[in-house]
PDB file of C-alpha atoms in Angstrom:
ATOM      1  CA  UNK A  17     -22.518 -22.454  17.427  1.00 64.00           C
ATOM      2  CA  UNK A  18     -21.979 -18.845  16.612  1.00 81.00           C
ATOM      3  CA  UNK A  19     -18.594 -17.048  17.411  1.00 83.00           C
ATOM      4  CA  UNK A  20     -20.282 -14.399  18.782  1.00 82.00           C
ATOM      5  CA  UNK A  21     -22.285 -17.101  21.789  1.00 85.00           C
ATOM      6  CA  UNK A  22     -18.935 -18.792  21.961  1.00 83.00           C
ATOM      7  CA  UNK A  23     -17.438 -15.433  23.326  1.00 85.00           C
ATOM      8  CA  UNK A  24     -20.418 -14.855  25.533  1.00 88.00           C
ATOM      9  CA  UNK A  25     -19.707 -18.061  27.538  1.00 87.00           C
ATOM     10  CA  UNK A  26     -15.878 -17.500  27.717  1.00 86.00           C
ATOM     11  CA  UNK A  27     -16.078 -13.770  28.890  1.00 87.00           C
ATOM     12  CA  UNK A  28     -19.176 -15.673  31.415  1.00 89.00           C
ATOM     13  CA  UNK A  29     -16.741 -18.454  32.312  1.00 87.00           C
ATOM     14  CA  UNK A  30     -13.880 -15.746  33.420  1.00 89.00           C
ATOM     15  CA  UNK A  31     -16.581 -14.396  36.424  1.00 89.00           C
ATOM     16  CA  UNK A  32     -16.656 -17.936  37.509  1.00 88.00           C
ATOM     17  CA  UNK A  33     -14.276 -18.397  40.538  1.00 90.00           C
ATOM     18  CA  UNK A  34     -11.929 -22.080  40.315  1.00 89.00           C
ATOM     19  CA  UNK A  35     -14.849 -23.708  42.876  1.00 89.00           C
ATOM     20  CA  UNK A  36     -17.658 -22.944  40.471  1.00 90.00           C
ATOM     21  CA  UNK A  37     -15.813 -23.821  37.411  1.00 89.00           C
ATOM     22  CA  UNK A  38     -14.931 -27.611  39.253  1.00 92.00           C
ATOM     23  CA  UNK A  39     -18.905 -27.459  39.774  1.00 92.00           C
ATOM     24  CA  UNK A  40     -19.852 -26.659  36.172  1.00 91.00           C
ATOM     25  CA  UNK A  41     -17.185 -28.995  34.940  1.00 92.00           C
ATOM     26  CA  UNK A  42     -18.741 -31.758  37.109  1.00 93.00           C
ATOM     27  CA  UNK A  43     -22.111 -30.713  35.818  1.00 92.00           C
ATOM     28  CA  UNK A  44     -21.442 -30.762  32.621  1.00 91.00           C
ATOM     29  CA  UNK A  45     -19.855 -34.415  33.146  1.00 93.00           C
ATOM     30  CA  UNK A  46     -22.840 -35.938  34.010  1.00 92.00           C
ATOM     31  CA  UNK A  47     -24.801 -34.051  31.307  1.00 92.00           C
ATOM     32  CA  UNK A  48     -22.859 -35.723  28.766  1.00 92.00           C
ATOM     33  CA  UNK A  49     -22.987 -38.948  30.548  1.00 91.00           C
ATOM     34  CA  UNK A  50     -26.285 -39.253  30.903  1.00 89.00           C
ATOM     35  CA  UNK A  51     -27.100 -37.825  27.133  1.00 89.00           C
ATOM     36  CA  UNK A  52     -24.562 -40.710  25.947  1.00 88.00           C
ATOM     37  CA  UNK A  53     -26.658 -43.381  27.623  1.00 87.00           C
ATOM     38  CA  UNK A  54     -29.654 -41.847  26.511  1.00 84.00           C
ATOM     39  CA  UNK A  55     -28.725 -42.082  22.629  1.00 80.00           C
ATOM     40  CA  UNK A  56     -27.174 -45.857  23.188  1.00 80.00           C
ATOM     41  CA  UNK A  57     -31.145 -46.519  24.777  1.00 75.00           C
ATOM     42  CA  UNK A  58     -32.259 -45.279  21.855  1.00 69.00           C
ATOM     43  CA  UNK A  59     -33.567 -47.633  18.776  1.00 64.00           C
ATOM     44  CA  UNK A  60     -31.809 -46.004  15.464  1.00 63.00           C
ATOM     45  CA  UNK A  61     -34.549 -44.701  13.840  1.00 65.00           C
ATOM     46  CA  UNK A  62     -34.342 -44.138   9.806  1.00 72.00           C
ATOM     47  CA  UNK A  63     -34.280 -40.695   8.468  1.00 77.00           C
ATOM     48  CA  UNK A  64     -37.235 -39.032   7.702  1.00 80.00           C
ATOM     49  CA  UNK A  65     -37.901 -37.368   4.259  1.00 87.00           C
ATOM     50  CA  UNK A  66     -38.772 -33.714   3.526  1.00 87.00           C
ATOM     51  CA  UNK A  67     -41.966 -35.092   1.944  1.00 88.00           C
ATOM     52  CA  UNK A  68     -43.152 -37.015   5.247  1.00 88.00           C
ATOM     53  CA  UNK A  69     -42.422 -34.097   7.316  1.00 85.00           C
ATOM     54  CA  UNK A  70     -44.286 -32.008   5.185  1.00 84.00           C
ATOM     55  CA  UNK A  71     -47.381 -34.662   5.600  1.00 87.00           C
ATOM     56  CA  UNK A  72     -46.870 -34.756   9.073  1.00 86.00           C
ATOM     57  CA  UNK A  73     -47.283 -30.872   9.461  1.00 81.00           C
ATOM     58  CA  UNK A  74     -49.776 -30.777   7.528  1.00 86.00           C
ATOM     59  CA  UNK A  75     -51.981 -33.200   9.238  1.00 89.00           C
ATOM     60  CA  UNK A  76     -51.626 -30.781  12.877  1.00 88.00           C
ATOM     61  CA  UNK A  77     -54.581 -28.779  13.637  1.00 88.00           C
ATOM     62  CA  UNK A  78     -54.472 -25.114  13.507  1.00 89.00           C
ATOM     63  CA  UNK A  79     -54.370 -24.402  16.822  1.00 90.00           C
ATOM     64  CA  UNK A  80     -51.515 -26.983  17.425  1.00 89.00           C
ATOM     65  CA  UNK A  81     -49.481 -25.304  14.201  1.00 85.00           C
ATOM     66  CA  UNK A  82     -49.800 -21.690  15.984  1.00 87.00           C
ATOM     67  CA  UNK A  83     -48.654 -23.060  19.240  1.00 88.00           C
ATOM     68  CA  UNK A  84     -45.427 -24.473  17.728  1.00 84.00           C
ATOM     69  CA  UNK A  85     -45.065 -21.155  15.565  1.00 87.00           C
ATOM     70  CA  UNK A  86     -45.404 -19.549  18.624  1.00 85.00           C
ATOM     71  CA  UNK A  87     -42.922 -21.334  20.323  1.00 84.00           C
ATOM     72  CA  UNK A  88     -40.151 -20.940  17.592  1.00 87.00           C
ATOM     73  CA  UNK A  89     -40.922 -17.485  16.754  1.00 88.00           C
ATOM     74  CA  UNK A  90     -39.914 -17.174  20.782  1.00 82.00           C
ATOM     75  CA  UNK A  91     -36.684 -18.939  20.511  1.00 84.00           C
ATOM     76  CA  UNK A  92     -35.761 -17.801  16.849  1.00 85.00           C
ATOM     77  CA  UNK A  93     -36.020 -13.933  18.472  1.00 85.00           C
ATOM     78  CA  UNK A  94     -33.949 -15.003  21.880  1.00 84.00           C
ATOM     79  CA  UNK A  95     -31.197 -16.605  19.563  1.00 84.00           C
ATOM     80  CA  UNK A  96     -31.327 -13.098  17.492  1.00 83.00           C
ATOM     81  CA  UNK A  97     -31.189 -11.190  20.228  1.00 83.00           C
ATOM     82  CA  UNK A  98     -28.277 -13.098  21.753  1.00 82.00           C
ATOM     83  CA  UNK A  99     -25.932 -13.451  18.768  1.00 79.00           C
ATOM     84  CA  UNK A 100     -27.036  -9.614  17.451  1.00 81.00           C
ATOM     85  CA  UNK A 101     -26.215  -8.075  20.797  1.00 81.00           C
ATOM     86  CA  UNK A 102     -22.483  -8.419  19.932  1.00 80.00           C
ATOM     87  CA  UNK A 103     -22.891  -7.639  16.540  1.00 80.00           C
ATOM     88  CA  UNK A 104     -22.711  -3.557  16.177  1.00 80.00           C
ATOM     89  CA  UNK A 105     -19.509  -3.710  18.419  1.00 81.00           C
ATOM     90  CA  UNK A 106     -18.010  -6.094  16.400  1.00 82.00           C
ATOM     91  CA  UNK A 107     -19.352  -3.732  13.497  1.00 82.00           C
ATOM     92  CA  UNK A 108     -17.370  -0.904  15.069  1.00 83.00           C
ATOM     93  CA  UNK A 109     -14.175  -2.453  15.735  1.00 84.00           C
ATOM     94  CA  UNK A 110     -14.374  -3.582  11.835  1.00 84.00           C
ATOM     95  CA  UNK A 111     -14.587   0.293  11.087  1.00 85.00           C
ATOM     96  CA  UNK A 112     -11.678   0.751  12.852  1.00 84.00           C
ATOM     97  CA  UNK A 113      -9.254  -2.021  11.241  1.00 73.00           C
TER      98      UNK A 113
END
């Protein structure tokens, strides 16, 4: 995770009053309770090669290729927009070092 997300969620976590931060610590508890179990449920499954992924994508139609393009190009520009948000400030305060 970025530096720049990781100060998003602190500066976040400092509007939180103590009640809310109890509640999110609770939350985040069972999150990683219940994603623990999950992976123990899980069979261990054997890497997959580059080659086999590249078969794999290949053998999706078109139409199921743009929706998943679609779909990343969506999060890819959300992640950008997140992390570069901080960026020209950070650019500034450089400049000023």
């Amino acid at each position: 995770m970025s530096q720049a997300i990781l100060n998003q969620i602190v500066n976040q976590l400092e509007m939180l009053e103590f009640f809310e931060l109890q509640e999110l610590e609770r939350a985040i508890a069972k999150y990683l309770a219940d994603k623990q179990q999950a992976t123990k449920q899980k069979p261990t499954q054997k890497p997959v090669s580059k080659k086999q992924l590249f078969q794999e994508w290949d053998a999706i139609s078109d139409e199921e290729a743009a929706v998943l393009k679609a779909e990343f190009a969506t999060q890819d520009l959300a992640f950008a927009e997140v992390v570069l948000s901080d960026y020209l400030p950070q650019l500034q305060q450089q400049d000023k070092i």
